């Protein structure tokens, strides 16, 4: 069975702590047996050298004989206390070497290596020192080293060290277990929440969110930022899904209307209800033109979304281009009794851009005014330079657009209801295309209420 991330993290931290505690115990044991015992043996070797020198002096003082050893109950202590003042010798009942048991492991051999006094069974690795008097070796002093701590003070010291090591190791293990538990439960909780929310999001639940801390971004840690990013991603996907559904509904609606009209016209012609005359042909052609315009607009928007809408930019005179567009709409404006006020500068307006796309942009803006402005109203087209920009204003008279709907005018298929409704025609794609064209020329397009009572669209394009 696969362990969860929490269980694996807890196991890893706890195993590391146990391994460290065990390594501390082993190291303490090895260090005690090697370094501590080595230290004790090194101290006893110093005592052995002192006892060897004292034995040589005692041998000479007693007529070059070892007979004096028969009178000593504790020869090692006697040799180590030689040379110490009498008053100190009385106070010093036992030397440090005697406390550590060194005198009990000393062996005195004569010149023929026969035991004279001391430890009866010296080990094969016993440390030897020759006893020399007047250049002759008269005996040997042997010291059996410490193989393990005895039951004396060093034994208690070693036991205390081991207890301390295991106590520290146990405390470290418990602390590591507590930290591992806290980390696995506290720090990984947001990760689990993100994982669960990701599963819901993948299943199509775009409303899935992760509870996050509302602290400032500079104070948020990586896990908190992960939650913020996930929520932002989920919100984007939710909006995209809503936009996709709305787009599909709008496209199907826009296509259904002209197709329904065409189907009705054709059925009427087929059944003989209506004769095939010039008026019928004009009606059919108008519906086909509506379908063709809608498909062209959708195609242009799809190309603009992927950055594939072609532009052939060159130096041009925007003043001349605006005059041509206004002239092309002269007949339509007169047909709706709309007055056109054209305010263009006398000097040229140089611009670097695609003439056909810019003509499409401003034609869509005038088309929008012609379509939605009440008959007998007015349309104003003005252009001028402001700083390093060319500003073009297209204004019309009533009806206007509510202020809360102005930011949505450039959304696809959006039309202000009810004043600028589908009854006036159009699919609501013209302004979206205008926005894409303006952005492709590093410009902007904005909407605001017009002093004339209608809509004011301002296009700002950078000078070359």
PDB file of N, CA, C and O in Angstrom, residues 140-188:
ATOM      1  N   UNK A 140      62.084  -6.066  36.487  1.00  0.00           N
ATOM      2  CA  UNK A 140      61.098  -5.533  35.515  1.00  0.00           C
ATOM      3  C   UNK A 140      59.817  -5.152  36.256  1.00  0.00           C
ATOM      4  O   UNK A 140      59.406  -5.838  37.199  1.00  0.00           O
ATOM      5  N   UNK A 141      59.238  -4.052  35.833  1.00  0.00           N
ATOM      6  CA  UNK A 141      57.922  -3.650  36.331  1.00  0.00           C
ATOM      7  C   UNK A 141      56.901  -3.823  35.204  1.00  0.00           C
ATOM      8  O   UNK A 141      57.075  -3.289  34.102  1.00  0.00           O
ATOM      9  N   UNK A 142      55.865  -4.571  35.485  1.00  0.00           N
ATOM     10  CA  UNK A 142      54.819  -4.852  34.501  1.00  0.00           C
ATOM     11  C   UNK A 142      53.499  -4.243  34.962  1.00  0.00           C
ATOM     12  O   UNK A 142      53.201  -4.231  36.161  1.00  0.00           O
ATOM     13  N   UNK A 143      52.707  -3.765  33.981  1.00  0.00           N
ATOM     14  CA  UNK A 143      51.377  -3.219  34.271  1.00  0.00           C
ATOM     15  C   UNK A 143      50.389  -3.796  33.261  1.00  0.00           C
ATOM     16  O   UNK A 143      50.536  -3.615  32.053  1.00  0.00           O
ATOM     17  N   UNK A 144      49.429  -4.509  33.783  1.00  0.00           N
ATOM     18  CA  UNK A 144      48.376  -5.043  32.918  1.00  0.00           C
ATOM     19  C   UNK A 144      47.397  -3.911  32.574  1.00  0.00           C
ATOM     20  O   UNK A 144      46.822  -3.293  33.472  1.00  0.00           O
ATOM     21  N   UNK A 145      47.181  -3.594  31.269  1.00  0.00           N
ATOM     22  CA  UNK A 145      46.327  -2.452  30.903  1.00  0.00           C
ATOM     23  C   UNK A 145      44.864  -2.737  31.199  1.00  0.00           C
ATOM     24  O   UNK A 145      44.457  -3.884  31.415  1.00  0.00           O
ATOM     25  N   UNK A 146      44.079  -1.637  31.163  1.00  0.00           N
ATOM     26  CA  UNK A 146      42.632  -1.738  31.380  1.00  0.00           C
ATOM     27  C   UNK A 146      41.956  -2.145  30.068  1.00  0.00           C
ATOM     28  O   UNK A 146      42.083  -1.472  29.042  1.00  0.00           O
ATOM     29  N   UNK A 147      41.281  -3.298  30.101  1.00  0.00           N
ATOM     30  CA  UNK A 147      40.520  -3.730  28.929  1.00  0.00           C
ATOM     31  C   UNK A 147      39.093  -3.208  28.955  1.00  0.00           C
ATOM     32  O   UNK A 147      38.454  -3.031  27.927  1.00  0.00           O
ATOM     33  N   UNK A 148      38.566  -2.981  30.111  1.00  0.00           N
ATOM     34  CA  UNK A 148      37.221  -2.408  30.282  1.00  0.00           C
ATOM     35  C   UNK A 148      37.207  -1.668  31.597  1.00  0.00           C
ATOM     36  O   UNK A 148      38.059  -1.892  32.451  1.00  0.00           O
ATOM     37  N   UNK A 149      36.216  -0.801  31.740  1.00  0.00           N
ATOM     38  CA  UNK A 149      36.180  -0.021  32.961  1.00  0.00           C
ATOM     39  C   UNK A 149      35.875  -0.927  34.138  1.00  0.00           C
ATOM     40  O   UNK A 149      35.158  -1.927  34.017  1.00  0.00           O
ATOM     41  N   UNK A 150      36.441  -0.575  35.256  1.00  0.00           N
ATOM     42  CA  UNK A 150      36.262  -1.374  36.463  1.00  0.00           C
ATOM     43  C   UNK A 150      35.004  -0.934  37.180  1.00  0.00           C
ATOM     44  O   UNK A 150      34.229  -0.142  36.692  1.00  0.00           O
ATOM     45  N   UNK A 151      34.828  -1.427  38.334  1.00  0.00           N
ATOM     46  CA  UNK A 151      33.644  -1.082  39.111  1.00  0.00           C
ATOM     47  C   UNK A 151      33.852   0.146  39.970  1.00  0.00           C
ATOM     48  O   UNK A 151      33.059   0.443  40.828  1.00  0.00           O
ATOM     49  N   UNK A 152      34.923   0.863  39.745  1.00  0.00           N
ATOM     50  CA  UNK A 152      35.235   2.042  40.528  1.00  0.00           C
ATOM     51  C   UNK A 152      34.597   3.287  39.971  1.00  0.00           C
ATOM     52  O   UNK A 152      33.534   3.267  39.333  1.00  0.00           O
ATOM     53  N   UNK A 153      35.289   4.418  40.204  1.00  0.00           N
ATOM     54  CA  UNK A 153      34.747   5.706  39.760  1.00  0.00           C
ATOM     55  C   UNK A 153      34.609   5.768  38.254  1.00  0.00           C
ATOM     56  O   UNK A 153      33.666   6.361  37.725  1.00  0.00           O
ATOM     57  N   UNK A 154      35.599   5.145  37.530  1.00  0.00           N
ATOM     58  CA  UNK A 154      35.519   5.186  36.074  1.00  0.00           C
ATOM     59  C   UNK A 154      34.311   4.420  35.563  1.00  0.00           C
ATOM     60  O   UNK A 154      33.726   4.754  34.532  1.00  0.00           O
ATOM     61  N   UNK A 155      33.932   3.349  36.292  1.00  0.00           N
ATOM     62  CA  UNK A 155      32.737   2.595  35.905  1.00  0.00           C
ATOM     63  C   UNK A 155      31.495   3.458  36.045  1.00  0.00           C
ATOM     64  O   UNK A 155      30.635   3.478  35.156  1.00  0.00           O
ATOM     65  N   UNK A 156      31.409   4.183  37.150  1.00  0.00           N
ATOM     66  CA  UNK A 156      30.265   5.066  37.345  1.00  0.00           C
ATOM     67  C   UNK A 156      30.245   6.191  36.316  1.00  0.00           C
ATOM     68  O   UNK A 156      29.184   6.586  35.831  1.00  0.00           O
ATOM     69  N   UNK A 157      31.468   6.691  35.976  1.00  0.00           N
ATOM     70  CA  UNK A 157      31.549   7.741  34.957  1.00  0.00           C
ATOM     71  C   UNK A 157      31.073   7.219  33.597  1.00  0.00           C
ATOM     72  O   UNK A 157      30.314   7.883  32.881  1.00  0.00           O
ATOM     73  N   UNK A 158      31.507   6.028  33.251  1.00  0.00           N
ATOM     74  CA  UNK A 158      31.108   5.455  31.960  1.00  0.00           C
ATOM     75  C   UNK A 158      29.612   5.214  31.915  1.00  0.00           C
ATOM     76  O   UNK A 158      28.945   5.496  30.908  1.00  0.00           O
ATOM     77  N   UNK A 159      29.068   4.691  33.002  1.00  0.00           N
ATOM     78  CA  UNK A 159      27.632   4.461  33.036  1.00  0.00           C
ATOM     79  C   UNK A 159      26.861   5.775  32.912  1.00  0.00           C
ATOM     80  O   UNK A 159      25.826   5.855  32.235  1.00  0.00           O
ATOM     81  N   UNK A 160      27.361   6.809  33.594  1.00  0.00           N
ATOM     82  CA  UNK A 160      26.694   8.111  33.506  1.00  0.00           C
ATOM     83  C   UNK A 160      26.728   8.657  32.083  1.00  0.00           C
ATOM     84  O   UNK A 160      25.754   9.235  31.603  1.00  0.00           O
ATOM     85  N   UNK A 161      27.872   8.460  31.406  1.00  0.00           N
ATOM     86  CA  UNK A 161      27.970   8.932  30.018  1.00  0.00           C
ATOM     87  C   UNK A 161      27.004   8.186  29.115  1.00  0.00           C
ATOM     88  O   UNK A 161      26.358   8.777  28.253  1.00  0.00           O
ATOM     89  N   UNK A 162      26.901   6.879  29.302  1.00  0.00           N
ATOM     90  CA  UNK A 162      25.984   6.102  28.481  1.00  0.00           C
ATOM     91  C   UNK A 162      24.531   6.498  28.743  1.00  0.00           C
ATOM     92  O   UNK A 162      23.742   6.633  27.812  1.00  0.00           O
ATOM     93  N   UNK A 163      24.202   6.678  30.012  1.00  0.00           N
ATOM     94  CA  UNK A 163      22.838   7.091  30.332  1.00  0.00           C
ATOM     95  C   UNK A 163      22.514   8.455  29.714  1.00  0.00           C
ATOM     96  O   UNK A 163      21.424   8.667  29.187  1.00  0.00           O
ATOM     97  N   UNK A 164      23.497   9.361  29.806  1.00  0.00           N
ATOM     98  CA  UNK A 164      23.277  10.689  29.227  1.00  0.00           C
ATOM     99  C   UNK A 164      23.083  10.609  27.718  1.00  0.00           C
ATOM    100  O   UNK A 164      22.209  11.278  27.149  1.00  0.00           O
ATOM    101  N   UNK A 165      23.916   9.760  27.076  1.00  0.00           N
ATOM    102  CA  UNK A 165      23.813   9.635  25.617  1.00  0.00           C
ATOM    103  C   UNK A 165      22.458   9.082  25.208  1.00  0.00           C
ATOM    104  O   UNK A 165      21.796   9.592  24.294  1.00  0.00           O
ATOM    105  N   UNK A 166      22.014   8.010  25.904  1.00  0.00           N
ATOM    106  CA  UNK A 166      20.716   7.436  25.544  1.00  0.00           C
ATOM    107  C   UNK A 166      19.568   8.358  25.923  1.00  0.00           C
ATOM    108  O   UNK A 166      18.541   8.397  25.244  1.00  0.00           O
ATOM    109  N   UNK A 167      19.730   9.123  27.017  1.00  0.00           N
ATOM    110  CA  UNK A 167      18.694  10.073  27.387  1.00  0.00           C
ATOM    111  C   UNK A 167      18.556  11.174  26.341  1.00  0.00           C
ATOM    112  O   UNK A 167      17.455  11.529  25.917  1.00  0.00           O
ATOM    113  N   UNK A 168      19.713  11.700  25.909  1.00  0.00           N
ATOM    114  CA  UNK A 168      19.686  12.735  24.871  1.00  0.00           C
ATOM    115  C   UNK A 168      19.124  12.174  23.571  1.00  0.00           C
ATOM    116  O   UNK A 168      18.323  12.814  22.877  1.00  0.00           O
ATOM    117  N   UNK A 169      19.541  10.934  23.235  1.00  0.00           N
ATOM    118  CA  UNK A 169      19.029  10.314  22.014  1.00  0.00           C
ATOM    119  C   UNK A 169      17.531  10.097  22.071  1.00  0.00           C
ATOM    120  O   UNK A 169      16.805  10.343  21.101  1.00  0.00           O
ATOM    121  N   UNK A 170      17.029   9.634  23.226  1.00  0.00           N
ATOM    122  CA  UNK A 170      15.587   9.450  23.364  1.00  0.00           C
ATOM    123  C   UNK A 170      14.832  10.754  23.291  1.00  0.00           C
ATOM    124  O   UNK A 170      13.762  10.841  22.647  1.00  0.00           O
ATOM    125  N   UNK A 171      15.363  11.798  23.967  1.00  0.00           N
ATOM    126  CA  UNK A 171      14.716  13.103  23.903  1.00  0.00           C
ATOM    127  C   UNK A 171      14.708  13.644  22.472  1.00  0.00           C
ATOM    128  O   UNK A 171      13.716  14.225  22.012  1.00  0.00           O
ATOM    129  N   UNK A 172      15.834  13.450  21.756  1.00  0.00           N
ATOM    130  CA  UNK A 172      15.892  13.911  20.362  1.00  0.00           C
ATOM    131  C   UNK A 172      14.889  13.160  19.496  1.00  0.00           C
ATOM    132  O   UNK A 172      14.250  13.738  18.603  1.00  0.00           O
ATOM    133  N   UNK A 173      14.722  11.856  19.765  1.00  0.00           N
ATOM    134  CA  UNK A 173      13.751  11.074  18.998  1.00  0.00           C
ATOM    135  C   UNK A 173      12.333  11.561  19.244  1.00  0.00           C
ATOM    136  O   UNK A 173      11.530  11.720  18.311  1.00  0.00           O
ATOM    137  N   UNK A 174      12.003  11.798  20.522  1.00  0.00           N
ATOM    138  CA  UNK A 174      10.665  12.295  20.833  1.00  0.00           C
ATOM    139  C   UNK A 174      10.431  13.673  20.226  1.00  0.00           C
ATOM    140  O   UNK A 174       9.346  13.959  19.696  1.00  0.00           O
ATOM    141  N   UNK A 175      11.439  14.543  20.303  1.00  0.00           N
ATOM    142  CA  UNK A 175      11.311  15.872  19.717  1.00  0.00           C
ATOM    143  C   UNK A 175      11.131  15.780  18.201  1.00  0.00           C
ATOM    144  O   UNK A 175      10.301  16.483  17.610  1.00  0.00           O
ATOM    145  N   UNK A 176      11.922  14.896  17.573  1.00  0.00           N
ATOM    146  CA  UNK A 176      11.788  14.725  16.116  1.00  0.00           C
ATOM    147  C   UNK A 176      10.419  14.177  15.760  1.00  0.00           C
ATOM    148  O   UNK A 176       9.822  14.569  14.746  1.00  0.00           O
ATOM    149  N   UNK A 177       9.894  13.270  16.583  1.00  0.00           N
ATOM    150  CA  UNK A 177       8.555  12.740  16.314  1.00  0.00           C
ATOM    151  C   UNK A 177       7.516  13.850  16.405  1.00  0.00           C
ATOM    152  O   UNK A 177       6.593  13.937  15.579  1.00  0.00           O
ATOM    153  N   UNK A 178       7.652  14.718  17.423  1.00  0.00           N
ATOM    154  CA  UNK A 178       6.708  15.830  17.562  1.00  0.00           C
ATOM    155  C   UNK A 178       6.808  16.789  16.384  1.00  0.00           C
ATOM    156  O   UNK A 178       5.795  17.243  15.833  1.00  0.00           O
ATOM    157  N   UNK A 179       8.057  17.107  15.982  1.00  0.00           N
ATOM    158  CA  UNK A 179       8.248  18.020  14.843  1.00  0.00           C
ATOM    159  C   UNK A 179       7.712  17.400  13.565  1.00  0.00           C
ATOM    160  O   UNK A 179       7.054  18.067  12.749  1.00  0.00           O
ATOM    161  N   UNK A 180       7.985  16.107  13.376  1.00  0.00           N
ATOM    162  CA  UNK A 180       7.494  15.425  12.174  1.00  0.00           C
ATOM    163  C   UNK A 180       5.972  15.408  12.137  1.00  0.00           C
ATOM    164  O   UNK A 180       5.353  15.607  11.083  1.00  0.00           O
ATOM    165  N   UNK A 181       5.364  15.179  13.295  1.00  0.00           N
ATOM    166  CA  UNK A 181       3.903  15.179  13.358  1.00  0.00           C
ATOM    167  C   UNK A 181       3.359  16.570  13.022  1.00  0.00           C
ATOM    168  O   UNK A 181       2.384  16.702  12.272  1.00  0.00           O
ATOM    169  N   UNK A 182       3.991  17.611  13.589  1.00  0.00           N
ATOM    170  CA  UNK A 182       3.537  18.978  13.318  1.00  0.00           C
ATOM    171  C   UNK A 182       3.708  19.340  11.849  1.00  0.00           C
ATOM    172  O   UNK A 182       2.822  19.925  11.230  1.00  0.00           O
ATOM    173  N   UNK A 183       4.874  18.996  11.304  1.00  0.00           N
ATOM    174  CA  UNK A 183       5.140  19.323   9.896  1.00  0.00           C
ATOM    175  C   UNK A 183       4.157  18.595   8.990  1.00  0.00           C
ATOM    176  O   UNK A 183       3.590  19.177   8.057  1.00  0.00           O
ATOM    177  N   UNK A 184       3.964  17.294   9.260  1.00  0.00           N
ATOM    178  CA  UNK A 184       3.094  16.511   8.389  1.00  0.00           C
ATOM    179  C   UNK A 184       1.642  16.957   8.462  1.00  0.00           C
ATOM    180  O   UNK A 184       0.919  16.883   7.475  1.00  0.00           O
ATOM    181  N   UNK A 185       1.223  17.458   9.638  1.00  0.00           N
ATOM    182  CA  UNK A 185      -0.159  17.869   9.779  1.00  0.00           C
ATOM    183  C   UNK A 185      -0.381  19.339   9.436  1.00  0.00           C
ATOM    184  O   UNK A 185      -1.377  19.692   8.809  1.00  0.00           O
ATOM    185  N   UNK A 186       0.558  20.198   9.849  1.00  0.00           N
ATOM    186  CA  UNK A 186       0.359  21.637   9.686  1.00  0.00           C
ATOM    187  C   UNK A 186       0.838  22.145   8.333  1.00  0.00           C
ATOM    188  O   UNK A 186       0.097  22.811   7.604  1.00  0.00           O
ATOM    189  N   UNK A 187       2.066  21.833   7.977  1.00  0.00           N
ATOM    190  CA  UNK A 187       2.619  22.399   6.750  1.00  0.00           C
ATOM    191  C   UNK A 187       2.067  21.725   5.502  1.00  0.00           C
ATOM    192  O   UNK A 187       1.947  22.362   4.449  1.00  0.00           O
ATOM    193  N   UNK A 188       1.755  20.429   5.592  1.00  0.00           N
ATOM    194  CA  UNK A 188       1.268  19.728   4.412  1.00  0.00           C
ATOM    195  C   UNK A 188      -0.241  19.821   4.248  1.00  0.00           C
ATOM    196  O   UNK A 188      -0.781  19.358   3.246  1.00  0.00           O
TER     197      UNK A 188
END
